[in-house]
Coordinates of N, CA, C and O and ligand atoms in Angstrom, one line a residue:
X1 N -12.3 -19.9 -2.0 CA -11.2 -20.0 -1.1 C -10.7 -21.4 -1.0 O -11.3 -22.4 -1.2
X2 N -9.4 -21.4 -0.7 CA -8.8 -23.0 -0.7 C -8.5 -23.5 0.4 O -8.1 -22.5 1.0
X3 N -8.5 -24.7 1.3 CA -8.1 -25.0 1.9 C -6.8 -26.4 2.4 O -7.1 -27.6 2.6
X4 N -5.7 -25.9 2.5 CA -4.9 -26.8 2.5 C -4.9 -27.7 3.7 O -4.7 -27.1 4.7
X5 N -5.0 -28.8 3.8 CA -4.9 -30.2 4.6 C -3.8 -30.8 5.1 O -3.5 -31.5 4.1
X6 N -3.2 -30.8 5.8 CA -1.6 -31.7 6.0 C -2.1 -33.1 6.6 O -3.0 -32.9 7.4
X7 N -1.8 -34.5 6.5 CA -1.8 -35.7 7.1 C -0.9 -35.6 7.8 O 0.2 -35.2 7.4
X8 N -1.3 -35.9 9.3 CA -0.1 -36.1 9.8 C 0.3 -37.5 10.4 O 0.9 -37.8 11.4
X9 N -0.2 -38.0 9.6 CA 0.2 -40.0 9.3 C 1.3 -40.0 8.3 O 2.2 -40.8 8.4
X10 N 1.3 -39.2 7.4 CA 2.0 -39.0 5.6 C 3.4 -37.8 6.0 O 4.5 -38.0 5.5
X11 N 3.1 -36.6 7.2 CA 4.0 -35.9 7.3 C 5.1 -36.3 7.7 O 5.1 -36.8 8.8
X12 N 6.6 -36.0 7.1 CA 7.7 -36.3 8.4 C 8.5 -35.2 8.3 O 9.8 -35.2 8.3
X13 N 7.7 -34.2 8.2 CA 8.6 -32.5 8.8 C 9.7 -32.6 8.3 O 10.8 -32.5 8.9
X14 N 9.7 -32.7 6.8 CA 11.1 -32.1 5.8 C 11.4 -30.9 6.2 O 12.5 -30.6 6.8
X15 N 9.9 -29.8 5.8 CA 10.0 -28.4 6.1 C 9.8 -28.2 4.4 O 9.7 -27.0 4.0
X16 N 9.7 -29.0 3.5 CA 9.8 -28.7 2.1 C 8.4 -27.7 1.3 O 8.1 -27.3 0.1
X17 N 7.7 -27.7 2.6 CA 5.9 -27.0 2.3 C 6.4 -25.8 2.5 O 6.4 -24.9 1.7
X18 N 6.9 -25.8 3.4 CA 7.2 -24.9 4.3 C 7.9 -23.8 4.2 O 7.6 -22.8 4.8
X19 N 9.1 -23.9 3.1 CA 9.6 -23.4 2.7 C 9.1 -23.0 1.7 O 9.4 -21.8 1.8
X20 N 8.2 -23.1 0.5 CA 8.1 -23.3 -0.7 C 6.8 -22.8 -1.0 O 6.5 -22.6 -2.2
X21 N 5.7 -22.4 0.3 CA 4.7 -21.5 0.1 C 5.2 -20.2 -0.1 O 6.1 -19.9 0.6
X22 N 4.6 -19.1 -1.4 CA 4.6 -18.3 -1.5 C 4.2 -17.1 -0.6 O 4.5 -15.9 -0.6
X23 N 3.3 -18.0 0.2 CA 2.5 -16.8 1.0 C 3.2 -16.8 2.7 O 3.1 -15.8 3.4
X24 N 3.8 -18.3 3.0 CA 4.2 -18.2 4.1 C 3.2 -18.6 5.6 O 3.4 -18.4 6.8
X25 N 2.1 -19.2 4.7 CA 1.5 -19.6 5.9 C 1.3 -21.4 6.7 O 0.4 -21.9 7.5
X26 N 2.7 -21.9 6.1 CA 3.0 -23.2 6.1 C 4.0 -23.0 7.7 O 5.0 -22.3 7.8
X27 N 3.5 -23.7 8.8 CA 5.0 -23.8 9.6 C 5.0 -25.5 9.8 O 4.4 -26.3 9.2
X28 N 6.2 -25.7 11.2 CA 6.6 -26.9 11.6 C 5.8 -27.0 12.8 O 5.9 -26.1 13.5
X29 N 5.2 -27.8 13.0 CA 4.6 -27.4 14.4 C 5.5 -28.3 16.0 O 6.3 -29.1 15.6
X30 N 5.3 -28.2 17.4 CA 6.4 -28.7 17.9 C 6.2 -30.5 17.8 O 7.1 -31.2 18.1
X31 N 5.2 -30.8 17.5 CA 5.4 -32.5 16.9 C 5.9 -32.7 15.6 O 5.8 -33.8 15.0
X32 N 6.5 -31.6 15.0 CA 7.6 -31.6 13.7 C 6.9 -32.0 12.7 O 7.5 -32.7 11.8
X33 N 5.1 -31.7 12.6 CA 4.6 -31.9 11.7 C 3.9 -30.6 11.2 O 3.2 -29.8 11.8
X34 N 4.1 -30.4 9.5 CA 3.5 -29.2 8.8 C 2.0 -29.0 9.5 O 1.2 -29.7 10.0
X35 N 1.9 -27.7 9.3 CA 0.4 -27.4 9.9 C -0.1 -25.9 8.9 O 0.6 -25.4 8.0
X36 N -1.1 -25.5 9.2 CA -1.8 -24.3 8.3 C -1.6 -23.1 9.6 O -2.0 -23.4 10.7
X37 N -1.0 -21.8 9.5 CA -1.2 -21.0 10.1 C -2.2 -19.9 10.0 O -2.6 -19.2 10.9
X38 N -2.8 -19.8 8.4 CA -3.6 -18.7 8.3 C -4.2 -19.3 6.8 O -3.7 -18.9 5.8
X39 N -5.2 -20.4 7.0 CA -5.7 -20.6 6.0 C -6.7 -19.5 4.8 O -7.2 -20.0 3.8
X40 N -6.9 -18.2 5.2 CA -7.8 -17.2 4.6 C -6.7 -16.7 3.5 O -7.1 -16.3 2.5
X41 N -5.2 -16.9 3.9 CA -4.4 -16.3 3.2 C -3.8 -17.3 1.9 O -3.0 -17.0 1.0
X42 N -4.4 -18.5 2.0 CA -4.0 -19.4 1.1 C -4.4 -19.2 -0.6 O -5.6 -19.0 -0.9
X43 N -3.6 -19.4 -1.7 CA -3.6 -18.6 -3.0 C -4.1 -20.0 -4.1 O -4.5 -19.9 -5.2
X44 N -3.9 -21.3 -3.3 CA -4.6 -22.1 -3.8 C -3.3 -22.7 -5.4 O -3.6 -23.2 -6.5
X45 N -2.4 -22.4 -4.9 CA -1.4 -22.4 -5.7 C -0.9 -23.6 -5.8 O -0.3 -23.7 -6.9
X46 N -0.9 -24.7 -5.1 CA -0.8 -26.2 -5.2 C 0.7 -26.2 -5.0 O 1.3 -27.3 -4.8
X47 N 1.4 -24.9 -4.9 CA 2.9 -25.4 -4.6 C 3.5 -26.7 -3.7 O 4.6 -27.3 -3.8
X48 N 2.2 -26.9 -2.4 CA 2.6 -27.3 -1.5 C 2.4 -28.6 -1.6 O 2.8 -29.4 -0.8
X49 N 1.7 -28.9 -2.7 CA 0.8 -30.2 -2.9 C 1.9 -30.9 -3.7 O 2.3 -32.0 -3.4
X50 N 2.3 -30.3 -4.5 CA 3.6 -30.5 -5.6 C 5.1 -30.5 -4.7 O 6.0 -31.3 -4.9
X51 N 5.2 -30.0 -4.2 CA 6.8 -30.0 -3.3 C 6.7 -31.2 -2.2 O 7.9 -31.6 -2.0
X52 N 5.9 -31.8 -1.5 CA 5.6 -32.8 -0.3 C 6.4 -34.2 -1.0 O 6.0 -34.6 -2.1
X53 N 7.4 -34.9 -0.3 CA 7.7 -35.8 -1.5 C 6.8 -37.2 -0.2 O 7.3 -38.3 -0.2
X54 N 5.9 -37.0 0.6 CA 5.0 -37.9 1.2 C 3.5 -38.1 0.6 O 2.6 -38.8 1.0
X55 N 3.6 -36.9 -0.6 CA 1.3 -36.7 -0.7 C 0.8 -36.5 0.8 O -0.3 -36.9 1.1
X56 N 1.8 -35.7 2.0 CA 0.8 -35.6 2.9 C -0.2 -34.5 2.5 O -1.2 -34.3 3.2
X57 N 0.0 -33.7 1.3 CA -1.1 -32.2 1.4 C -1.8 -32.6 0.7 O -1.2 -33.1 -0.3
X58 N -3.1 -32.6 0.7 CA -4.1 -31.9 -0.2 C -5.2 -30.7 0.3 O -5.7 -30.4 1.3
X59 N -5.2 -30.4 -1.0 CA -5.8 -28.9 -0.9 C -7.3 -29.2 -1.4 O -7.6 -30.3 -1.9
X60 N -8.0 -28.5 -1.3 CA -9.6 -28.5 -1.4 C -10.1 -27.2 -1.7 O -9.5 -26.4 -1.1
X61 N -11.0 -26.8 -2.5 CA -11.6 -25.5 -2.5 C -12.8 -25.7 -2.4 O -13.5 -26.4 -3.1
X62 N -13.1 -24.7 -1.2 CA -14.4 -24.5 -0.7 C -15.1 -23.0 -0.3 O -16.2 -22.9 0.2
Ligands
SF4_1 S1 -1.6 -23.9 -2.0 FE1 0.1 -22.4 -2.2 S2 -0.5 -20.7 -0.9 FE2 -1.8 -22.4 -0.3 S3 -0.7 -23.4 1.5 FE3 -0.1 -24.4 -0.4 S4 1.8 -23.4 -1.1 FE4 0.8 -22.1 0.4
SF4_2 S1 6.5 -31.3 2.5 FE1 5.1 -32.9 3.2 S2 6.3 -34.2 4.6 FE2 7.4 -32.2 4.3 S3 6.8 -30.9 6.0 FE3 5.4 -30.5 4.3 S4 3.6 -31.9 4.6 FE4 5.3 -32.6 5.9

């Protein structure tokens, strides 16, 4: 299983994760910073790692 990470030092709430997961479990949260909604559903697909133009994501599999 993978786990995706957001910095929220690195984030400034493009929305560009967010948009761009396949699975849809990326939101905005109300400090306008990306957050994980359902990490069990994550595909480990790095989309989100690759679209961030901050490096706030990294993903981990554990
Ligand atoms: S790795 Fe893929 S499925 Fe997982 S949060 Fe990122 S974009 Fe979504
Ligand atoms: S793409 Fe990066 S900067 Fe934009 S909302 Fe997602 S984590 Fe934040």
């Amino acid at each position: 299983m993978f786990l995706p990470t957001i910095d929220p030092e690195k984030c400034e709430g493009c929305g560009e994760c967010v948009d761009a997961c396949p699975t849809g479990i990326l939101e905005l949260g109300e400090d306008n910073k990306a957050r994980v909604t359902d990490p069990a559903e994550c595909q480990g697909c790095e989309t989100c790692v690759t679209v961030c133009p901050n490096e706030a994501v990294t993903l981990q599999e554990v």
